[in-house]
Amino acid sequence: ACAEFALMRMLVNDPQGKCVYVAPKQETASNTFSDWISRFGSILRPGQVVQLSGEITPDLKMIAEAKIIICTAKQWDAISRRWRQRKAVQAVTLFIVDDLHFLGGDVGPTMEVILSRMRFISTQKQQKNDGGLLRMVSLSASLANAREVGEWIGVSSKGLFNFSPKVRPIPLEIYFHSFDQSNFASRLM
């Protein structure tokens, strides 16, 4: 729901804006696309809610016309690498990253790269007073180190909302396991 509220705010306050929604997995991106095409497809023209395929040339054509772009972290990494030559990437005004708790997983390094790149694009746009600001929204399950992650992303303390695991719709059980091994690699197994 937070992503949809941010998206509606962008559509109302910045009619020329573009939103990129990044999911860590293709299944999440596909589910979000089918959900958002039914929610926002009636108020936007056909082709303005798109899901990237991973093929650079067709994806760039779709992005040029789209208002809502749904993709995986790897797909956005490939598209945004040459952001200085791609006006559609520079035109993004809302960047939503879902399932940020996957930073510690397989897709974590790619998520770190795209978050850092989008922060850099944001600072470059601010320094040049080039177009609108880039708003970043990151969504996650409860994080133990939410404050550190928020500082890394550049979130002010009043813009960070970390809800307790107790308010989850499905209760979270937390267990602690101790290890007597001093080898770091073997503790990760």
mmCIF file of C-alpha atoms in Angstrom:
data_model
loop_
_atom_site.group_PDB
_atom_site.id
_atom_site.type_symbol
_atom_site.label_atom_id
_atom_site.label_comp_id
_atom_site.label_asym_id
_atom_site.label_seq_id
_atom_site.Cartn_x
_atom_site.Cartn_y
_atom_site.Cartn_z
ATOM 1 C CA ALA A 1 0.000 0.000 0.000
ATOM 2 C CA CYS A 2 2.890 2.406 0.711
ATOM 3 C CA ALA A 3 4.170 2.000 -2.846
ATOM 4 C CA GLU A 4 0.731 2.736 -4.283
ATOM 5 C CA PHE A 5 0.359 5.871 -2.129
ATOM 6 C CA ALA A 6 3.756 7.137 -3.284
ATOM 7 C CA LEU A 7 2.796 6.379 -6.865
ATOM 8 C CA MET A 8 -0.540 8.184 -6.609
ATOM 9 C CA ARG A 9 1.230 11.189 -5.074
ATOM 10 C CA MET A 10 3.611 11.274 -8.032
ATOM 11 C CA LEU A 11 0.767 11.023 -10.568
ATOM 12 C CA VAL A 12 -1.072 13.929 -8.923
ATOM 13 C CA ASN A 13 1.848 16.239 -8.077
ATOM 14 C CA ASP A 14 4.135 15.488 -11.020
ATOM 15 C CA PRO A 15 2.122 14.573 -14.138
ATOM 16 C CA GLN A 16 5.317 14.386 -16.231
ATOM 17 C CA GLY A 17 7.068 12.094 -13.726
ATOM 18 C CA LYS A 18 8.149 8.496 -14.134
ATOM 19 C CA CYS A 19 8.121 5.801 -11.471
ATOM 20 C CA VAL A 20 10.420 2.795 -11.348
ATOM 21 C CA TYR A 21 9.398 -0.082 -9.111
ATOM 22 C CA VAL A 22 12.223 -2.552 -8.451
ATOM 23 C CA ALA A 23 11.561 -6.034 -7.109
ATOM 24 C CA PRO A 24 14.305 -8.499 -6.200
ATOM 25 C CA LYS A 25 12.667 -11.413 -8.023
ATOM 26 C CA GLN A 26 10.869 -11.786 -11.340
ATOM 27 C CA GLU A 27 7.821 -13.371 -9.666
ATOM 28 C CA THR A 28 7.319 -10.317 -7.458
ATOM 29 C CA ALA A 29 7.690 -8.001 -10.456
ATOM 30 C CA SER A 30 5.165 -10.026 -12.488
ATOM 31 C CA ASN A 31 2.620 -10.047 -9.650
ATOM 32 C CA THR A 32 3.035 -6.302 -9.119
ATOM 33 C CA PHE A 33 2.667 -5.658 -12.856
ATOM 34 C CA SER A 34 -0.599 -7.582 -13.123
ATOM 35 C CA ASP A 35 -1.888 -5.858 -9.967
ATOM 36 C CA TRP A 36 -0.903 -2.355 -11.074
ATOM 37 C CA ILE A 37 -2.110 -2.787 -14.657
ATOM 38 C CA SER A 38 -5.577 -3.437 -13.229
ATOM 39 C CA ARG A 39 -5.330 -0.545 -10.717
ATOM 40 C CA PHE A 40 -3.653 2.134 -12.815
ATOM 41 C CA GLY A 41 -4.353 0.925 -16.360
ATOM 42 C CA SER A 42 -7.743 2.623 -16.404
ATOM 43 C CA ILE A 43 -6.336 6.080 -15.552
ATOM 44 C CA LEU A 44 -3.240 5.875 -17.775
ATOM 45 C CA ARG A 45 -2.923 5.363 -21.514
ATOM 46 C CA PRO A 46 -2.019 1.905 -22.842
ATOM 47 C CA GLY A 47 1.734 1.367 -22.680
ATOM 48 C CA GLN A 48 2.245 3.638 -19.694
ATOM 49 C CA VAL A 49 2.430 0.729 -17.220
ATOM 50 C CA VAL A 50 5.195 -1.574 -18.426
ATOM 51 C CA GLN A 51 7.242 -4.497 -17.221
ATOM 52 C CA LEU A 52 10.805 -4.746 -18.479
ATOM 53 C CA SER A 53 11.865 -7.905 -20.283
ATOM 54 C CA GLY A 54 15.629 -7.689 -19.844
ATOM 55 C CA GLU A 55 16.241 -6.909 -23.515
ATOM 56 C CA ILE A 56 17.852 -3.456 -23.599
ATOM 57 C CA THR A 57 16.597 -2.059 -26.933
ATOM 58 C CA PRO A 58 12.878 -2.911 -26.544
ATOM 59 C CA ASP A 59 13.002 -1.930 -22.861
ATOM 60 C CA LEU A 60 14.409 1.516 -23.712
ATOM 61 C CA LYS A 61 11.548 2.068 -26.171
ATOM 62 C CA MET A 62 8.989 1.081 -23.515
ATOM 63 C CA ILE A 63 10.602 3.289 -20.853
ATOM 64 C CA ALA A 64 10.457 6.341 -23.108
ATOM 65 C CA GLU A 65 6.640 6.220 -23.183
ATOM 66 C CA ALA A 66 5.941 4.706 -19.764
ATOM 67 C CA LYS A 67 4.930 6.378 -16.519
ATOM 68 C CA ILE A 68 5.199 3.232 -14.361
ATOM 69 C CA ILE A 69 8.119 0.888 -14.985
ATOM 70 C CA ILE A 70 8.247 -2.450 -13.164
ATOM 71 C CA CYS A 71 11.444 -4.471 -13.220
ATOM 72 C CA THR A 72 13.917 -6.572 -11.282
ATOM 73 C CA ALA A 73 17.110 -5.200 -9.783
ATOM 74 C CA LYS A 74 19.220 -6.831 -12.510
ATOM 75 C CA GLN A 75 17.075 -5.364 -15.291
ATOM 76 C CA TRP A 76 17.280 -1.834 -13.838
ATOM 77 C CA ASP A 77 21.017 -2.238 -13.324
ATOM 78 C CA ALA A 78 21.459 -2.986 -17.028
ATOM 79 C CA ILE A 79 19.231 -0.079 -18.102
ATOM 80 C CA SER A 80 20.610 2.530 -15.704
ATOM 81 C CA ARG A 81 24.328 1.858 -16.205
ATOM 82 C CA ARG A 82 24.519 4.377 -19.037
ATOM 83 C CA TRP A 83 22.145 6.826 -17.383
ATOM 84 C CA ARG A 84 23.929 9.921 -18.726
ATOM 85 C CA GLN A 85 23.000 8.932 -22.303
ATOM 86 C CA ARG A 86 19.472 7.815 -21.455
ATOM 87 C CA LYS A 87 17.014 10.676 -20.946
ATOM 88 C CA ALA A 88 14.270 8.300 -19.818
ATOM 89 C CA VAL A 89 16.418 7.139 -16.880
ATOM 90 C CA GLN A 90 17.169 10.775 -15.987
ATOM 91 C CA ALA A 91 13.431 11.540 -16.084
ATOM 92 C CA VAL A 92 12.639 9.155 -13.201
ATOM 93 C CA THR A 93 11.105 11.095 -10.304
ATOM 94 C CA LEU A 94 10.010 8.202 -8.073
ATOM 95 C CA PHE A 95 12.155 5.154 -7.371
ATOM 96 C CA ILE A 96 10.554 2.378 -5.308
ATOM 97 C CA VAL A 97 12.602 -0.584 -4.074
ATOM 98 C CA ASP A 98 10.612 -3.445 -2.607
ATOM 99 C CA ASP A 99 11.882 -6.205 -0.309
ATOM 100 C CA LEU A 100 14.946 -4.262 0.774
ATOM 101 C CA HIS A 101 15.628 -6.968 3.350
ATOM 102 C CA PHE A 102 17.072 -8.991 0.448
ATOM 103 C CA LEU A 103 20.179 -6.790 0.618
ATOM 104 C CA GLY A 104 21.836 -9.665 2.462
ATOM 105 C CA GLY A 105 20.835 -12.228 -0.165
ATOM 106 C CA ASP A 106 21.912 -13.170 -3.669
ATOM 107 C CA VAL A 107 20.465 -10.050 -5.272
ATOM 108 C CA GLY A 108 21.913 -7.801 -2.542
ATOM 109 C CA PRO A 109 24.993 -6.533 -4.415
ATOM 110 C CA THR A 110 22.877 -5.566 -7.418
ATOM 111 C CA MET A 111 20.383 -3.767 -5.171
ATOM 112 C CA GLU A 112 23.258 -1.898 -3.523
ATOM 113 C CA VAL A 113 24.569 -0.802 -6.910
ATOM 114 C CA ILE A 114 21.244 0.497 -8.210
ATOM 115 C CA LEU A 115 20.415 2.260 -4.942
ATOM 116 C CA SER A 116 23.820 3.955 -4.934
ATOM 117 C CA ARG A 117 23.477 4.878 -8.609
ATOM 118 C CA MET A 118 20.014 6.359 -8.120
ATOM 119 C CA ARG A 119 21.265 8.368 -5.131
ATOM 120 C CA PHE A 120 24.086 9.665 -7.317
ATOM 121 C CA ILE A 121 21.648 10.562 -10.108
ATOM 122 C CA SER A 122 19.529 12.380 -7.529
ATOM 123 C CA THR A 123 22.461 14.467 -6.282
ATOM 124 C CA GLN A 124 23.498 15.257 -9.857
ATOM 125 C CA LYS A 125 19.968 16.451 -10.678
ATOM 126 C CA GLN A 126 19.911 18.614 -7.527
ATOM 127 C CA GLN A 127 23.279 20.202 -8.285
ATOM 128 C CA LYS A 128 22.251 21.069 -11.844
ATOM 129 C CA ASN A 129 18.685 22.043 -10.886
ATOM 130 C CA ASP A 130 17.769 19.702 -13.714
ATOM 131 C CA GLY A 131 14.121 18.728 -13.614
ATOM 132 C CA GLY A 132 12.276 17.477 -10.556
ATOM 133 C CA LEU A 133 13.770 15.811 -7.560
ATOM 134 C CA LEU A 134 14.121 12.060 -7.336
ATOM 135 C CA ARG A 135 12.106 10.593 -4.488
ATOM 136 C CA MET A 136 13.218 7.200 -3.225
ATOM 137 C CA VAL A 137 10.930 4.843 -1.313
ATOM 138 C CA SER A 138 12.324 1.602 0.099
ATOM 139 C CA LEU A 139 10.067 -1.095 1.491
ATOM 140 C CA SER A 140 11.115 -4.023 3.608
ATOM 141 C CA ALA A 141 10.151 -6.468 6.278
ATOM 142 C CA SER A 142 11.240 -5.439 9.762
ATOM 143 C CA LEU A 143 14.984 -4.834 9.861
ATOM 144 C CA ALA A 144 17.205 -5.021 12.919
ATOM 145 C CA ASN A 145 19.533 -2.408 11.404
ATOM 146 C CA ALA A 146 16.914 -0.161 9.806
ATOM 147 C CA ARG A 147 18.579 3.019 11.063
ATOM 148 C CA GLU A 148 21.925 2.100 9.457
ATOM 149 C CA VAL A 149 20.269 1.122 6.171
ATOM 150 C CA GLY A 150 18.264 4.363 6.229
ATOM 151 C CA GLU A 151 21.402 6.449 6.799
ATOM 152 C CA TRP A 152 23.124 4.653 3.930
ATOM 153 C CA ILE A 153 20.197 5.391 1.615
ATOM 154 C CA GLY A 154 20.122 9.001 2.793
ATOM 155 C CA VAL A 155 16.861 8.961 4.749
ATOM 156 C CA SER A 156 16.438 11.524 7.493
ATOM 157 C CA SER A 157 15.479 10.180 10.900
ATOM 158 C CA LYS A 158 11.956 11.592 10.598
ATOM 159 C CA GLY A 159 11.499 9.948 7.195
ATOM 160 C CA LEU A 160 12.341 6.455 8.448
ATOM 161 C CA PHE A 161 9.499 4.211 9.578
ATOM 162 C CA ASN A 162 10.515 0.888 11.093
ATOM 163 C CA PHE A 163 7.624 -1.035 12.540
ATOM 164 C CA SER A 164 8.111 -3.576 15.289
ATOM 165 C CA PRO A 165 7.822 -7.250 14.335
ATOM 166 C CA LYS A 166 4.859 -7.366 16.749
ATOM 167 C CA VAL A 167 2.644 -5.371 14.352
ATOM 168 C CA ARG A 168 3.083 -7.848 11.496
ATOM 169 C CA PRO A 169 -0.066 -9.595 10.223
ATOM 170 C CA ILE A 170 1.760 -12.917 10.678
ATOM 171 C CA PRO A 171 3.707 -13.041 13.945
ATOM 172 C CA LEU A 172 7.454 -13.326 13.685
ATOM 173 C CA GLU A 173 9.337 -15.722 15.900
ATOM 174 C CA ILE A 174 12.939 -14.825 16.633
ATOM 175 C CA TYR A 175 15.517 -17.417 17.653
ATOM 176 C CA PHE A 176 19.174 -16.951 18.529
ATOM 177 C CA HIS A 177 21.715 -19.655 17.774
ATOM 178 C CA SER A 178 25.252 -19.535 19.051
ATOM 179 C CA PHE A 179 28.305 -21.058 17.403
ATOM 180 C CA ASP A 180 31.623 -22.113 18.883
ATOM 181 C CA GLN A 181 33.433 -21.805 15.549
ATOM 182 C CA SER A 182 35.829 -18.946 14.977
ATOM 183 C CA ASN A 183 35.862 -19.335 11.187
ATOM 184 C CA PHE A 184 33.513 -16.712 9.695
ATOM 185 C CA ALA A 185 32.830 -18.615 6.461
ATOM 186 C CA SER A 186 31.673 -21.732 8.269
ATOM 187 C CA ARG A 187 29.222 -19.691 10.364
ATOM 188 C CA LEU A 188 27.486 -18.546 7.182
ATOM 189 C CA MET A 189 26.677 -22.115 6.105
#
